[in-house]
């Protein structure tokens, strides 16, 4: 009987030790595979900054939300620009190189001329985390050069395709003087042409200090914008660019900004 009891205790101890080892192994694996990078929220960035805000909107006081569009310029962009002009609003456009900047330079020039903010969305829309450092740098620097050639200004903001970033991407962005901008609101307008659904998704997710992500190249998006803007105004929001949302903080190269 004593022998059997000791045997059972031994088996229990072995089982406990094995389970503990497994937990440690998982923790070590996660520590090695999870990539960390510097990130902050627009609200936190503002709280750490001092000084005055240029312009007539101070998001420390106003109920702000940033409006951003990815993937253009495209043939649908001029209509969007007309809508924003009528509303006296500005947005941030994260533009893409191949098939967009290269194909519609006049639309990009209009975006800049009408006072909108322009950010970098890479040349080929490849996942930067899947590329080596040199290729990731090329994706961004080629787009920087093209934007500067057309508008005379190099962006200080970028949005990584699919929001995928890591320490390697942050290093490249830091070298190129680019802050990374993610989002808190997505309508997934790439999967639907239903403008009413796009509007609902945006309004359901929007909160103060958020960043809205839309794509002006998709069929249902631009028709949804007037309704989105009207509803946001009724709810007391002030629509701003990403840099206005951060002010008086300045975008820090390499930093990831996410609400």
mmCIF file of C-alpha atoms in Angstrom:
data_model
loop_
_atom_site.group_PDB
_atom_site.id
_atom_site.type_symbol
_atom_site.label_atom_id
_atom_site.label_comp_id
_atom_site.label_asym_id
_atom_site.label_seq_id
_atom_site.Cartn_x
_atom_site.Cartn_y
_atom_site.Cartn_z
ATOM 1 C CA UNK A 1 0.000 0.000 0.000
ATOM 2 C CA UNK A 2 2.783 2.425 0.959
ATOM 3 C CA UNK A 3 4.609 1.582 -2.242
ATOM 4 C CA UNK A 4 1.521 2.312 -4.357
ATOM 5 C CA UNK A 5 0.951 5.647 -2.604
ATOM 6 C CA UNK A 6 4.516 6.734 -3.235
ATOM 7 C CA UNK A 7 4.193 5.646 -6.846
ATOM 8 C CA UNK A 8 1.056 7.741 -7.321
ATOM 9 C CA UNK A 9 2.715 10.788 -5.732
ATOM 10 C CA UNK A 10 5.691 10.350 -8.011
ATOM 11 C CA UNK A 11 3.452 10.241 -11.051
ATOM 12 C CA UNK A 12 1.615 13.387 -9.897
ATOM 13 C CA UNK A 13 4.893 15.233 -9.351
ATOM 14 C CA UNK A 14 6.123 14.210 -12.777
ATOM 15 C CA UNK A 15 2.875 15.379 -14.367
ATOM 16 C CA UNK A 16 3.041 18.739 -12.564
ATOM 17 C CA UNK A 17 6.677 19.208 -13.550
ATOM 18 C CA UNK A 18 5.895 18.356 -17.161
ATOM 19 C CA UNK A 19 2.996 20.834 -17.257
ATOM 20 C CA UNK A 20 5.150 23.552 -15.713
ATOM 21 C CA UNK A 21 7.887 22.914 -18.271
ATOM 22 C CA UNK A 22 5.348 23.175 -21.065
ATOM 23 C CA UNK A 23 4.103 26.541 -19.757
ATOM 24 C CA UNK A 24 7.663 27.851 -19.549
ATOM 25 C CA UNK A 25 8.382 26.629 -23.077
ATOM 26 C CA UNK A 26 5.323 28.419 -24.445
ATOM 27 C CA UNK A 27 6.252 31.621 -22.623
ATOM 28 C CA UNK A 28 9.781 31.521 -24.010
ATOM 29 C CA UNK A 29 8.490 30.866 -27.515
ATOM 30 C CA UNK A 30 6.102 33.808 -27.294
ATOM 31 C CA UNK A 31 8.850 36.048 -25.976
ATOM 32 C CA UNK A 32 10.995 35.141 -28.959
ATOM 33 C CA UNK A 33 8.298 35.427 -31.613
ATOM 34 C CA UNK A 34 6.199 38.425 -30.509
ATOM 35 C CA UNK A 35 7.680 41.553 -32.025
ATOM 36 C CA UNK A 36 7.450 44.760 -30.053
ATOM 37 C CA UNK A 37 7.713 48.299 -31.324
ATOM 38 C CA UNK A 38 7.159 51.804 -29.968
ATOM 39 C CA UNK A 39 3.546 52.848 -30.105
ATOM 40 C CA UNK A 40 1.239 55.418 -28.576
ATOM 41 C CA UNK A 41 -2.243 56.844 -29.009
ATOM 42 C CA UNK A 42 -3.074 60.313 -30.359
ATOM 43 C CA UNK A 43 -4.451 61.290 -26.948
ATOM 44 C CA UNK A 44 -1.318 60.145 -25.141
ATOM 45 C CA UNK A 45 0.909 61.931 -27.647
ATOM 46 C CA UNK A 46 -0.992 65.176 -27.124
ATOM 47 C CA UNK A 47 -0.837 64.822 -23.353
ATOM 48 C CA UNK A 48 2.957 64.683 -23.428
ATOM 49 C CA UNK A 49 3.295 67.660 -25.769
ATOM 50 C CA UNK A 50 3.267 71.323 -24.910
ATOM 51 C CA UNK A 51 2.746 74.489 -26.872
ATOM 52 C CA UNK A 52 0.029 75.935 -29.008
ATOM 53 C CA UNK A 53 -1.819 74.375 -31.914
ATOM 54 C CA UNK A 54 -1.620 75.930 -35.353
ATOM 55 C CA UNK A 55 -4.983 76.491 -36.995
ATOM 56 C CA UNK A 56 -8.464 76.770 -35.548
ATOM 57 C CA UNK A 57 -8.921 73.194 -34.234
ATOM 58 C CA UNK A 58 -7.429 72.047 -30.933
ATOM 59 C CA UNK A 59 -8.230 68.376 -30.358
ATOM 60 C CA UNK A 60 -7.351 68.738 -26.685
ATOM 61 C CA UNK A 61 -10.648 70.621 -26.455
ATOM 62 C CA UNK A 62 -12.665 69.550 -29.506
ATOM 63 C CA UNK A 63 -14.240 66.117 -30.007
ATOM 64 C CA UNK A 64 -12.026 65.113 -32.928
ATOM 65 C CA UNK A 65 -11.841 62.165 -35.275
ATOM 66 C CA UNK A 66 -9.316 61.827 -38.100
ATOM 67 C CA UNK A 67 -10.517 60.856 -41.569
ATOM 68 C CA UNK A 68 -8.107 58.933 -43.782
ATOM 69 C CA UNK A 69 -8.225 57.249 -47.172
ATOM 70 C CA UNK A 70 -5.910 54.530 -48.480
ATOM 71 C CA UNK A 71 -4.955 53.266 -51.902
ATOM 72 C CA UNK A 72 -5.470 56.265 -54.182
ATOM 73 C CA UNK A 73 -5.334 58.421 -56.076
ATOM 74 C CA UNK A 74 -7.961 56.862 -58.318
ATOM 75 C CA UNK A 75 -10.645 57.991 -60.799
ATOM 76 C CA UNK A 76 -13.113 58.204 -57.881
ATOM 77 C CA UNK A 77 -10.901 60.579 -55.883
ATOM 78 C CA UNK A 78 -11.958 63.851 -57.601
ATOM 79 C CA UNK A 79 -15.574 63.309 -56.530
ATOM 80 C CA UNK A 80 -14.385 62.758 -52.966
ATOM 81 C CA UNK A 81 -12.336 65.951 -53.153
ATOM 82 C CA UNK A 82 -15.432 67.819 -54.343
ATOM 83 C CA UNK A 83 -17.367 66.559 -51.305
ATOM 84 C CA UNK A 84 -14.635 67.535 -48.850
ATOM 85 C CA UNK A 85 -14.289 70.950 -50.474
ATOM 86 C CA UNK A 86 -18.016 71.591 -50.162
ATOM 87 C CA UNK A 87 -17.830 70.685 -46.465
ATOM 88 C CA UNK A 88 -14.656 72.745 -45.898
ATOM 89 C CA UNK A 89 -12.926 69.641 -44.497
ATOM 90 C CA UNK A 90 -9.521 68.063 -44.919
ATOM 91 C CA UNK A 91 -8.453 64.436 -44.733
ATOM 92 C CA UNK A 92 -5.259 62.404 -44.817
ATOM 93 C CA UNK A 93 -4.607 60.458 -48.021
ATOM 94 C CA UNK A 94 -2.198 57.527 -47.788
ATOM 95 C CA UNK A 95 -1.342 57.152 -51.445
ATOM 96 C CA UNK A 96 0.087 54.212 -53.344
ATOM 97 C CA UNK A 97 2.722 54.324 -56.064
ATOM 98 C CA UNK A 98 2.179 51.725 -58.767
ATOM 99 C CA UNK A 99 -1.054 52.257 -60.694
ATOM 100 C CA UNK A 100 -1.980 55.296 -58.626
ATOM 101 C CA UNK A 101 0.618 58.043 -58.171
ATOM 102 C CA UNK A 102 2.249 56.919 -61.403
ATOM 103 C CA UNK A 103 -1.074 56.918 -63.271
ATOM 104 C CA UNK A 104 -2.868 59.917 -61.751
ATOM 105 C CA UNK A 105 -0.259 62.556 -60.892
ATOM 106 C CA UNK A 106 -2.705 65.398 -61.553
ATOM 107 C CA UNK A 107 -5.135 64.050 -58.952
ATOM 108 C CA UNK A 108 -2.317 63.782 -56.416
ATOM 109 C CA UNK A 109 -1.362 67.356 -57.184
ATOM 110 C CA UNK A 110 -4.959 68.439 -56.603
ATOM 111 C CA UNK A 111 -5.013 66.628 -53.228
ATOM 112 C CA UNK A 112 -1.990 68.654 -52.170
ATOM 113 C CA UNK A 113 -3.189 71.936 -53.668
ATOM 114 C CA UNK A 114 -6.486 71.720 -51.779
ATOM 115 C CA UNK A 115 -4.722 71.404 -48.434
ATOM 116 C CA UNK A 116 -5.136 67.731 -47.654
ATOM 117 C CA UNK A 117 -2.450 65.737 -45.887
ATOM 118 C CA UNK A 118 -0.551 63.160 -47.936
ATOM 119 C CA UNK A 119 0.965 60.017 -46.462
ATOM 120 C CA UNK A 120 2.940 57.097 -47.887
ATOM 121 C CA UNK A 121 1.213 53.740 -48.510
ATOM 122 C CA UNK A 122 4.167 52.063 -50.302
ATOM 123 C CA UNK A 123 4.745 51.508 -54.008
ATOM 124 C CA UNK A 124 3.381 47.987 -54.579
ATOM 125 C CA UNK A 125 1.237 47.523 -51.454
ATOM 126 C CA UNK A 126 3.343 44.597 -50.291
ATOM 127 C CA UNK A 127 3.390 43.517 -46.659
ATOM 128 C CA UNK A 128 6.497 45.229 -45.363
ATOM 129 C CA UNK A 129 6.896 42.592 -42.656
ATOM 130 C CA UNK A 130 7.382 39.966 -45.379
ATOM 131 C CA UNK A 131 10.218 41.885 -47.047
ATOM 132 C CA UNK A 132 13.847 42.202 -46.111
ATOM 133 C CA UNK A 133 15.023 45.576 -44.889
ATOM 134 C CA UNK A 134 16.344 46.812 -48.243
ATOM 135 C CA UNK A 135 13.151 45.922 -50.115
ATOM 136 C CA UNK A 136 10.978 47.506 -47.435
ATOM 137 C CA UNK A 137 13.061 50.663 -47.669
ATOM 138 C CA UNK A 138 12.685 50.683 -51.452
ATOM 139 C CA UNK A 139 8.886 50.349 -51.194
ATOM 140 C CA UNK A 140 8.746 53.489 -49.071
ATOM 141 C CA UNK A 141 11.569 55.595 -50.498
ATOM 142 C CA UNK A 142 10.373 55.172 -54.082
ATOM 143 C CA UNK A 143 6.946 56.439 -53.041
ATOM 144 C CA UNK A 144 8.485 59.311 -51.076
ATOM 145 C CA UNK A 145 10.437 60.409 -54.141
ATOM 146 C CA UNK A 146 7.389 60.233 -56.419
ATOM 147 C CA UNK A 147 5.228 62.253 -54.026
ATOM 148 C CA UNK A 148 7.908 64.900 -53.594
ATOM 149 C CA UNK A 149 8.432 65.189 -57.346
ATOM 150 C CA UNK A 150 4.727 65.896 -57.909
ATOM 151 C CA UNK A 151 3.828 67.941 -54.813
ATOM 152 C CA UNK A 152 7.168 69.380 -53.706
ATOM 153 C CA UNK A 153 6.786 67.878 -50.222
ATOM 154 C CA UNK A 154 7.929 64.618 -48.663
ATOM 155 C CA UNK A 155 5.402 62.927 -46.352
ATOM 156 C CA UNK A 156 6.081 62.462 -42.649
ATOM 157 C CA UNK A 157 3.353 59.823 -42.235
ATOM 158 C CA UNK A 158 2.941 56.323 -43.633
ATOM 159 C CA UNK A 159 0.441 53.523 -43.284
ATOM 160 C CA UNK A 160 1.780 49.962 -43.548
ATOM 161 C CA UNK A 161 -0.276 47.740 -45.872
ATOM 162 C CA UNK A 162 -2.776 45.689 -43.836
ATOM 163 C CA UNK A 163 -1.476 47.489 -40.742
ATOM 164 C CA UNK A 164 1.384 45.003 -40.483
ATOM 165 C CA UNK A 165 4.508 46.327 -38.840
ATOM 166 C CA UNK A 166 7.400 45.212 -36.655
ATOM 167 C CA UNK A 167 10.750 46.457 -35.386
ATOM 168 C CA UNK A 168 12.336 46.125 -38.823
ATOM 169 C CA UNK A 169 9.637 48.290 -40.409
ATOM 170 C CA UNK A 170 9.913 50.787 -37.555
ATOM 171 C CA UNK A 171 13.690 51.021 -38.126
ATOM 172 C CA UNK A 172 13.234 51.724 -41.831
ATOM 173 C CA UNK A 173 10.543 54.311 -41.120
ATOM 174 C CA UNK A 174 12.731 55.993 -38.549
ATOM 175 C CA UNK A 175 15.527 56.294 -41.115
ATOM 176 C CA UNK A 176 13.129 57.754 -43.701
ATOM 177 C CA UNK A 177 11.501 60.197 -41.285
ATOM 178 C CA UNK A 178 8.102 58.476 -41.354
ATOM 179 C CA UNK A 179 5.691 57.949 -38.473
ATOM 180 C CA UNK A 180 3.367 54.952 -38.778
ATOM 181 C CA UNK A 181 -0.398 55.465 -38.583
ATOM 182 C CA UNK A 182 -2.864 52.661 -37.874
ATOM 183 C CA UNK A 183 -6.608 53.064 -37.265
ATOM 184 C CA UNK A 184 -9.533 52.361 -34.953
ATOM 185 C CA UNK A 185 -12.392 52.404 -37.468
ATOM 186 C CA UNK A 186 -12.623 50.260 -40.593
ATOM 187 C CA UNK A 187 -15.685 49.801 -42.780
ATOM 188 C CA UNK A 188 -14.079 46.923 -44.704
ATOM 189 C CA UNK A 189 -15.254 48.773 -47.786
ATOM 190 C CA UNK A 190 -13.108 46.496 -49.927
ATOM 191 C CA UNK A 191 -15.631 43.697 -49.395
ATOM 192 C CA UNK A 192 -18.899 45.532 -50.065
ATOM 193 C CA UNK A 193 -20.423 48.100 -52.428
ATOM 194 C CA UNK A 194 -23.263 48.830 -49.988
ATOM 195 C CA UNK A 195 -22.826 52.500 -49.056
ATOM 196 C CA UNK A 196 -25.407 52.260 -46.280
ATOM 197 C CA UNK A 197 -23.502 49.384 -44.702
ATOM 198 C CA UNK A 198 -20.222 51.283 -44.984
ATOM 199 C CA UNK A 199 -21.836 54.266 -43.252
ATOM 200 C CA UNK A 200 -23.220 52.107 -40.455
ATOM 201 C CA UNK A 201 -19.904 50.377 -39.842
ATOM 202 C CA UNK A 202 -18.086 53.693 -39.575
ATOM 203 C CA UNK A 203 -20.606 55.269 -37.224
ATOM 204 C CA UNK A 204 -20.838 52.165 -35.017
ATOM 205 C CA UNK A 205 -17.075 52.200 -34.405
ATOM 206 C CA UNK A 206 -16.298 55.900 -34.177
ATOM 207 C CA UNK A 207 -15.218 57.380 -30.858
ATOM 208 C CA UNK A 208 -13.360 60.517 -29.876
ATOM 209 C CA UNK A 209 -9.699 60.566 -30.962
ATOM 210 C CA UNK A 210 -10.292 57.719 -33.402
ATOM 211 C CA UNK A 211 -8.838 57.315 -36.876
ATOM 212 C CA UNK A 212 -11.227 56.280 -39.652
ATOM 213 C CA UNK A 213 -9.856 54.143 -42.482
ATOM 214 C CA UNK A 214 -11.646 54.161 -45.848
ATOM 215 C CA UNK A 215 -10.565 53.440 -49.436
ATOM 216 C CA UNK A 216 -11.603 56.023 -52.001
ATOM 217 C CA UNK A 217 -11.008 53.599 -54.881
ATOM 218 C CA UNK A 218 -13.859 51.242 -53.963
ATOM 219 C CA UNK A 219 -17.268 51.711 -55.579
ATOM 220 C CA UNK A 220 -19.404 52.103 -52.458
ATOM 221 C CA UNK A 221 -17.113 54.346 -50.438
ATOM 222 C CA UNK A 222 -17.296 57.840 -51.918
ATOM 223 C CA UNK A 223 -21.134 57.766 -52.092
ATOM 224 C CA UNK A 224 -21.119 56.944 -48.363
ATOM 225 C CA UNK A 225 -18.961 59.924 -47.385
ATOM 226 C CA UNK A 226 -21.655 62.680 -47.338
ATOM 227 C CA UNK A 227 -23.833 60.647 -44.973
ATOM 228 C CA UNK A 228 -20.871 59.800 -42.767
ATOM 229 C CA UNK A 229 -19.843 63.447 -42.514
ATOM 230 C CA UNK A 230 -23.396 64.597 -41.784
ATOM 231 C CA UNK A 231 -23.843 62.037 -38.998
ATOM 232 C CA UNK A 232 -20.452 62.807 -37.449
ATOM 233 C CA UNK A 233 -21.300 66.500 -37.349
ATOM 234 C CA UNK A 234 -24.663 65.751 -35.718
ATOM 235 C CA UNK A 235 -22.837 63.742 -33.054
ATOM 236 C CA UNK A 236 -20.539 66.638 -32.274
ATOM 237 C CA UNK A 237 -17.381 65.435 -34.008
ATOM 238 C CA UNK A 238 -14.825 67.666 -35.655
ATOM 239 C CA UNK A 239 -13.246 65.932 -38.651
ATOM 240 C CA UNK A 240 -9.494 66.507 -38.917
ATOM 241 C CA UNK A 241 -6.323 65.179 -40.499
ATOM 242 C CA UNK A 242 -4.052 62.783 -38.631
ATOM 243 C CA UNK A 243 -1.509 65.512 -37.875
ATOM 244 C CA UNK A 244 -4.258 67.772 -36.519
ATOM 245 C CA UNK A 245 -5.386 64.940 -34.267
ATOM 246 C CA UNK A 246 -1.864 64.631 -32.842
ATOM 247 C CA UNK A 247 -1.168 68.357 -32.407
ATOM 248 C CA UNK A 248 0.557 69.944 -30.618
ATOM 249 C CA UNK A 249 2.591 66.736 -30.721
ATOM 250 C CA UNK A 250 4.670 66.207 -33.858
ATOM 251 C CA UNK A 251 4.726 62.805 -35.588
ATOM 252 C CA UNK A 252 7.821 60.932 -34.443
ATOM 253 C CA UNK A 253 9.625 58.859 -37.122
ATOM 254 C CA UNK A 254 9.247 55.132 -36.529
ATOM 255 C CA UNK A 255 6.560 55.555 -33.876
ATOM 256 C CA UNK A 256 3.273 53.699 -34.374
ATOM 257 C CA UNK A 257 0.192 55.811 -33.674
ATOM 258 C CA UNK A 258 -2.965 53.822 -32.973
ATOM 259 C CA UNK A 259 -6.057 54.911 -31.024
#
